[in-house]
Short mmCIF file of C-alpha atoms in Angstrom, two decimals:
data_model
loop_
_atom_site.label_atom_id
_atom_site.label_comp_id
_atom_site.label_asym_id
_atom_site.label_seq_id
_atom_site.Cartn_x
_atom_site.Cartn_y
_atom_site.Cartn_z
CA MET A 144 114.37 108.33 82.16
CA HIS A 145 112.84 110.82 84.66
CA ARG A 146 115.25 111.98 87.29
CA PHE A 147 113.31 110.33 90.08
CA ALA A 148 113.15 107.03 88.24
CA ALA A 149 116.86 107.22 87.57
CA VAL A 150 117.62 107.84 91.28
CA LEU A 151 115.40 104.99 92.32
CA ALA A 152 117.02 102.70 89.79
CA VAL A 153 120.43 103.52 91.21
CA THR A 154 119.44 103.21 94.85
CA VAL A 155 117.62 99.92 94.40
CA LEU A 156 120.51 98.50 92.45
CA LEU A 157 123.07 99.71 95.01
CA THR A 158 120.90 98.07 97.76
CA ALA A 159 120.86 94.84 95.79
CA CYS A 160 124.55 95.04 95.14
CA ALA A 161 125.16 95.08 98.80
CA ARG A 162 123.73 91.56 98.85
CA ASP A 163 125.09 90.46 95.45
CA ASP A 164 128.06 92.13 93.84
CA THR A 165 127.22 90.66 90.45
CA VAL A 166 123.93 92.55 89.98
CA MET A 167 125.43 95.78 88.51
CA ALA A 168 127.71 93.88 86.18
CA ASP A 169 124.81 91.77 85.03
CA ARG A 170 122.67 94.76 84.40
CA GLU A 171 125.33 96.57 82.50
CA ALA A 172 125.79 93.45 80.27
CA MET A 173 122.10 93.36 79.55
CA PRO A 174 120.93 94.75 76.20
CA LYS A 175 119.49 98.29 76.71
CA ALA A 176 116.09 97.24 75.35
CA GLU A 177 115.71 94.67 78.03
CA ARG A 178 116.51 96.91 80.98
CA VAL A 179 113.60 97.75 83.21
CA GLU A 180 113.37 101.30 84.51
CA THR A 181 112.54 101.32 88.25
CA THR A 182 109.98 103.72 89.62
CA ALA A 183 108.15 103.82 92.92
CA THR A 184 105.19 102.24 91.20
CA SER A 185 107.18 99.28 89.83
CA ILE A 186 109.01 98.56 93.08
CA GLY A 187 105.86 98.98 95.21
CA MET A 188 105.59 100.02 98.81
CA GLN A 189 107.96 97.42 100.13
CA GLY A 190 110.54 98.63 97.63
CA VAL A 191 110.16 102.18 98.91
CA LEU A 192 110.55 100.93 102.58
CA ASP A 193 113.88 99.34 101.65
CA LEU A 194 115.35 102.46 99.92
CA PRO A 195 118.68 103.72 101.45
CA HIS A 196 117.24 107.09 102.61
CA ARG A 197 115.32 105.22 105.30
CA ALA A 198 118.37 103.52 106.72
CA GLU A 199 117.91 105.11 110.21
CA SER A 200 114.09 105.17 110.20
CA ARG A 201 113.80 101.48 109.32
CA ALA A 202 114.46 100.51 112.92
CA ARG A 203 110.93 101.68 113.82
CA ASP A 204 109.21 99.58 111.09
CA GLY A 205 108.63 96.68 113.49
CA SER A 206 106.73 98.93 115.85
CA ARG A 207 104.92 101.13 113.36
CA HIS A 208 104.05 98.56 110.61
CA PRO A 209 103.98 101.06 107.78
CA LEU A 210 103.28 98.52 105.04
CA GLN A 211 100.25 97.09 106.78
CA THR A 212 99.04 100.44 108.04
CA LEU A 213 99.13 102.19 104.67
CA ALA A 214 97.51 99.15 103.07
CA PHE A 215 94.72 99.33 105.66
CA PHE A 216 94.19 102.97 104.63
CA ASN A 217 94.28 101.77 101.00
CA VAL A 218 96.89 104.38 99.94
CA GLN A 219 97.58 104.03 96.20
CA PRO A 220 100.45 105.64 94.24
CA PHE A 221 98.14 107.72 92.02
CA GLN A 222 96.31 109.42 94.90
CA THR A 223 96.51 112.91 96.35
CA VAL A 224 97.34 112.51 100.05
CA ILE A 225 97.61 115.00 102.90
CA GLU A 226 99.86 114.03 105.80
CA VAL A 227 98.82 116.12 108.79
CA THR A 228 101.53 117.64 111.00
CA PRO A 229 104.26 115.23 109.98
CA GLY A 230 106.73 116.10 112.65
CA GLY A 231 110.19 114.80 111.75
CA GLY A 232 108.82 113.30 108.57
CA TRP A 233 108.95 109.53 109.39
CA TYR A 234 105.99 108.75 107.20
CA THR A 235 106.95 111.43 104.70
CA GLU A 236 110.02 109.37 103.90
CA ILE A 237 107.66 106.65 102.63
CA LEU A 238 104.84 108.69 101.15
CA GLY A 239 107.06 111.21 99.27
CA PRO A 240 108.73 108.57 97.05
CA TYR A 241 105.67 106.40 96.78
CA LEU A 242 103.43 109.24 95.45
CA HIS A 243 106.15 111.05 93.53
CA GLU A 244 105.52 109.77 90.00
CA ASN A 245 101.77 109.54 89.70
CA GLY A 246 100.27 110.98 92.88
CA LYS A 247 100.64 114.05 95.14
CA LEU A 248 101.80 114.45 98.73
CA ILE A 249 100.82 117.57 100.68
CA LEU A 250 102.18 118.20 104.20
CA GLN A 251 100.02 120.21 106.55
CA VAL A 252 101.90 122.19 109.16
CA PHE A 253 100.82 125.05 111.48
CA ASP A 254 101.60 128.68 110.71
CA PRO A 255 103.82 129.91 113.56
CA ALA A 256 102.42 133.36 113.29
CA THR A 257 98.99 132.15 114.46
CA ALA A 258 100.38 130.75 117.74
CA SER A 259 99.40 132.75 120.79
CA LYS A 260 102.46 131.95 122.90
CA PRO A 261 106.02 132.87 121.97
CA GLY A 262 107.34 129.43 122.90
CA THR A 263 104.75 127.76 120.64
CA ARG A 264 105.58 130.14 117.80
CA ASP A 265 109.28 129.23 118.18
CA TYR A 266 108.49 125.50 118.27
CA TYR A 267 106.45 125.58 115.05
CA ALA A 268 108.96 127.84 113.28
CA LYS A 269 111.84 125.44 114.13
CA SER A 270 109.84 122.36 113.28
CA ASN A 271 108.72 123.75 109.89
CA ALA A 272 112.26 124.89 109.06
CA GLU A 273 113.60 121.41 109.80
CA LEU A 274 110.99 119.77 107.67
CA ARG A 275 111.72 122.04 104.73
CA ALA A 276 115.47 121.34 105.13
CA LYS A 277 114.74 117.63 105.06
CA LEU A 278 112.85 117.89 101.80
CA ALA A 279 115.45 120.20 100.24
CA ALA A 280 118.27 117.77 101.18
CA ASN A 281 116.87 115.08 98.88
CA PRO A 282 115.05 116.74 95.94
CA PRO A 283 114.79 113.63 93.75
CA LEU A 284 112.47 112.11 96.39
CA TYR A 285 110.64 115.23 97.62
CA ASP A 286 110.69 117.92 94.87
CA ARG A 287 106.96 117.42 94.24
CA VAL A 288 105.91 117.52 97.83
CA ASP A 289 103.89 120.64 98.86
CA ILE A 290 103.72 122.15 102.28
CA VAL A 291 100.59 123.98 103.52
CA GLU A 292 100.79 126.26 106.56
CA SER A 293 97.41 126.28 108.21
CA PRO A 294 96.12 128.62 110.99
CA ILE A 295 96.16 126.82 114.37
CA MET A 296 92.69 127.74 115.52
CA ALA A 297 90.96 127.77 112.07
CA PRO A 298 92.62 124.99 110.05
CA ALA A 299 92.01 124.99 106.31
CA LEU A 300 93.84 122.29 104.25
CA GLY A 301 92.93 123.24 100.70
CA SER A 302 90.05 123.45 98.24
CA PRO A 303 86.98 121.45 99.22
CA ALA A 304 86.68 117.84 97.95
CA THR A 305 90.06 117.64 96.25
CA VAL A 306 91.98 115.02 98.28
CA ASP A 307 91.80 111.22 98.31
CA ARG A 308 93.42 110.53 101.64
CA VAL A 309 94.07 112.47 104.83
CA LEU A 310 96.48 110.70 107.21
CA THR A 311 97.53 111.58 110.75
CA PHE A 312 99.92 109.68 112.92
CA ARG A 313 100.02 110.19 116.76
CA ASN A 314 98.65 113.75 116.67
CA VAL A 315 95.14 113.88 118.02
CA HIS A 316 96.20 114.33 121.69
CA ASN A 317 97.98 117.55 120.67
CA TRP A 318 94.80 119.02 119.18
CA THR A 319 92.67 117.90 122.08
CA GLY A 320 95.06 119.61 124.43
CA ALA A 321 94.93 122.79 122.42
CA GLY A 322 91.10 122.68 121.97
CA THR A 323 91.32 122.40 118.20
CA ASP A 324 90.48 118.76 117.59
CA ALA A 325 86.91 119.34 116.40
CA ALA A 326 88.09 122.01 113.97
CA MET A 327 90.78 119.70 112.64
CA PHE A 328 88.39 116.84 111.95
CA LYS A 329 86.03 119.31 110.26
CA ALA A 330 88.89 120.45 108.02
CA PHE A 331 89.70 116.85 107.17
CA PHE A 332 86.11 116.25 106.17
CA ASP A 333 85.92 119.31 103.99
CA VAL A 334 89.08 118.74 102.00
CA LEU A 335 88.38 115.04 101.24
CA LYS A 336 86.50 113.93 98.16
CA PRO A 337 83.20 112.04 98.68
CA GLY A 338 84.30 108.47 99.33
CA GLY A 339 87.74 109.69 100.51
CA VAL A 340 89.46 108.14 103.54
CA LEU A 341 90.66 109.61 106.81
CA GLY A 342 93.33 107.38 108.41
CA VAL A 343 94.17 107.88 112.11
CA VAL A 344 96.89 106.30 114.21
CA GLU A 345 96.88 107.51 117.80
CA HIS A 346 98.13 106.53 121.27
CA ARG A 347 95.21 104.73 122.94
CA ALA A 348 94.01 105.58 126.44
CA ALA A 349 92.15 103.11 128.58
CA ALA A 350 88.41 103.18 127.93
CA GLY A 351 86.57 105.67 130.07
CA THR A 352 89.52 107.97 130.57
CA ASP A 353 88.79 111.72 130.46
CA PRO A 354 90.37 112.93 127.15
CA THR A 355 91.19 116.38 128.48
CA VAL A 356 93.29 114.72 131.21
CA SER A 357 94.80 111.86 129.21
CA ALA A 358 95.78 114.19 126.37
CA LYS A 359 98.44 115.68 128.65
CA SER A 360 100.13 112.24 128.79
CA GLY A 361 99.74 111.71 125.03
CA TYR A 362 96.85 109.29 125.08
CA ILE A 363 93.25 109.54 123.90
CA THR A 364 90.42 107.00 124.09
CA GLU A 365 89.38 105.24 120.93
CA SER A 366 85.69 106.20 121.51
CA TYR A 367 86.62 109.88 121.74
CA VAL A 368 88.44 109.84 118.41
CA ILE A 369 85.52 108.06 116.77
CA GLY A 370 83.13 110.62 118.23
CA LEU A 371 85.24 113.44 116.83
CA ALA A 372 85.20 111.90 113.32
CA GLU A 373 81.43 111.13 113.45
CA LYS A 374 80.56 114.65 114.57
CA ALA A 375 82.53 115.98 111.60
CA GLY A 376 80.45 113.80 109.20
CA PHE A 377 82.64 110.71 108.83
CA LYS A 378 81.49 107.11 109.08
CA LEU A 379 83.81 104.49 110.79
CA ASP A 380 84.86 102.17 108.03
CA GLY A 381 87.26 99.89 109.84
CA ARG A 382 89.58 99.48 112.87
CA SER A 383 92.71 97.42 113.16
CA GLU A 384 94.99 96.19 115.86
CA ILE A 385 98.05 96.51 113.57
CA ASN A 386 99.64 98.93 115.98
CA ALA A 387 98.33 97.58 119.22
CA ASN A 388 100.74 96.94 122.13
CA PRO A 389 99.15 95.11 125.10
CA ALA A 390 102.42 95.58 127.10
CA ASP A 391 101.85 99.32 127.30
CA THR A 392 100.25 100.08 130.69
CA ARG A 393 99.70 103.80 129.85
CA ASP A 394 100.63 104.98 133.29
CA HIS A 395 104.22 106.15 132.72
CA ALA A 396 105.66 109.07 134.73
CA ASN A 397 106.35 111.17 131.66
CA GLY A 398 103.37 109.95 129.61
CA VAL A 399 103.78 108.28 126.25
CA TRP A 400 107.14 110.06 125.85
CA THR A 401 108.59 107.74 128.49
CA LEU A 402 108.50 104.97 125.94
CA PRO A 403 110.65 104.54 122.79
CA PRO A 404 111.64 106.40 120.74
CA GLY A 405 111.50 109.34 123.26
CA LEU A 406 112.69 107.49 126.30
CA ARG A 407 112.20 110.35 128.73
CA ILE A 408 113.12 108.18 131.65
CA PRO A 409 112.35 109.28 135.21
CA GLU A 410 115.49 110.15 137.15
CA GLY A 411 117.16 107.10 138.70
CA GLU A 412 115.40 104.57 136.42
CA LYS A 413 117.05 102.53 133.65
CA PRO A 414 115.64 102.47 130.08
CA ASP A 415 115.60 98.68 129.93
CA ARG A 416 112.08 98.39 131.35
CA TYR A 417 110.62 100.84 128.83
CA GLN A 418 112.58 99.50 125.88
CA ALA A 419 111.10 96.03 126.79
CA ILE A 420 107.59 97.55 126.54
CA GLY A 421 108.29 99.14 123.17
CA GLU A 422 106.32 101.86 121.52
CA SER A 423 102.84 102.77 122.74
CA ASP A 424 99.60 100.98 122.34
CA ARG A 425 97.89 102.55 119.36
CA MET A 426 94.53 102.51 117.69
CA THR A 427 94.36 102.44 113.89
CA LEU A 428 91.09 103.75 112.51
CA ARG A 429 89.76 104.23 109.00
CA PHE A 430 86.91 106.64 108.39
CA ILE A 431 85.18 107.36 105.09
CA LYS A 432 83.46 110.53 103.84
CA PRO A 433 79.99 109.42 102.63
CA ALA A 434 79.56 109.71 98.93
CA GLY A 435 76.12 111.15 99.16
#
């Protein structure tokens, strides 16, 4: 049994045993020929979501809807997928195991040396080091994950037309604020195979809002994101309200970071109000690179 399959088999069984102490005994009593080896493919996406390494992250599933979101982007276990600027790796915890056996996960981060400001260089250096440490701490899940450090102002994600999916979660406002959003979308287009999909989840500003202003609060209009993608050559292939939140008024003192999970609460206020709102209102957009 491959090491990853063995680890998944153990973790899935341990999770099941927490519900039923007889499972392990029953399996050990089973003839070896009848045992089914468990891989990410056989347990499926829901099985990966239930694995023990996501114990803390699972609390966000009800707000981020990973099963429905990745299904909307038609992510399959045999694909090559780039996750763009994964931050703390919330989605990496899902994509790494899911793609481990038959696919490939590539994480795109920014090269700190290409940042113009010392503070920005320090931020990216720290963030990249923490991401690498996360992967190194659980090699059975992440030992096949690659990291690509890309120049900030001239992003390049790999050889042209080699990737099935490019996914980005809550990042576009950062690129708009830095003036690199058009370059990022062009890099997405270049690295995707014809027929490949770009999946975007982003905090949604009210229609008509100036993106250069709203980006400072973490929000971008849906029409602006669609425009960026279409200018790069993509065609809008679908939109979903999976991650919508009508309770989000988008007018918070500390922007989107006022809401969970950040909860940067203005002085003198209690978090209850913002916890009741929940995470931000988000667009979920699927773009396709034309085949011809």
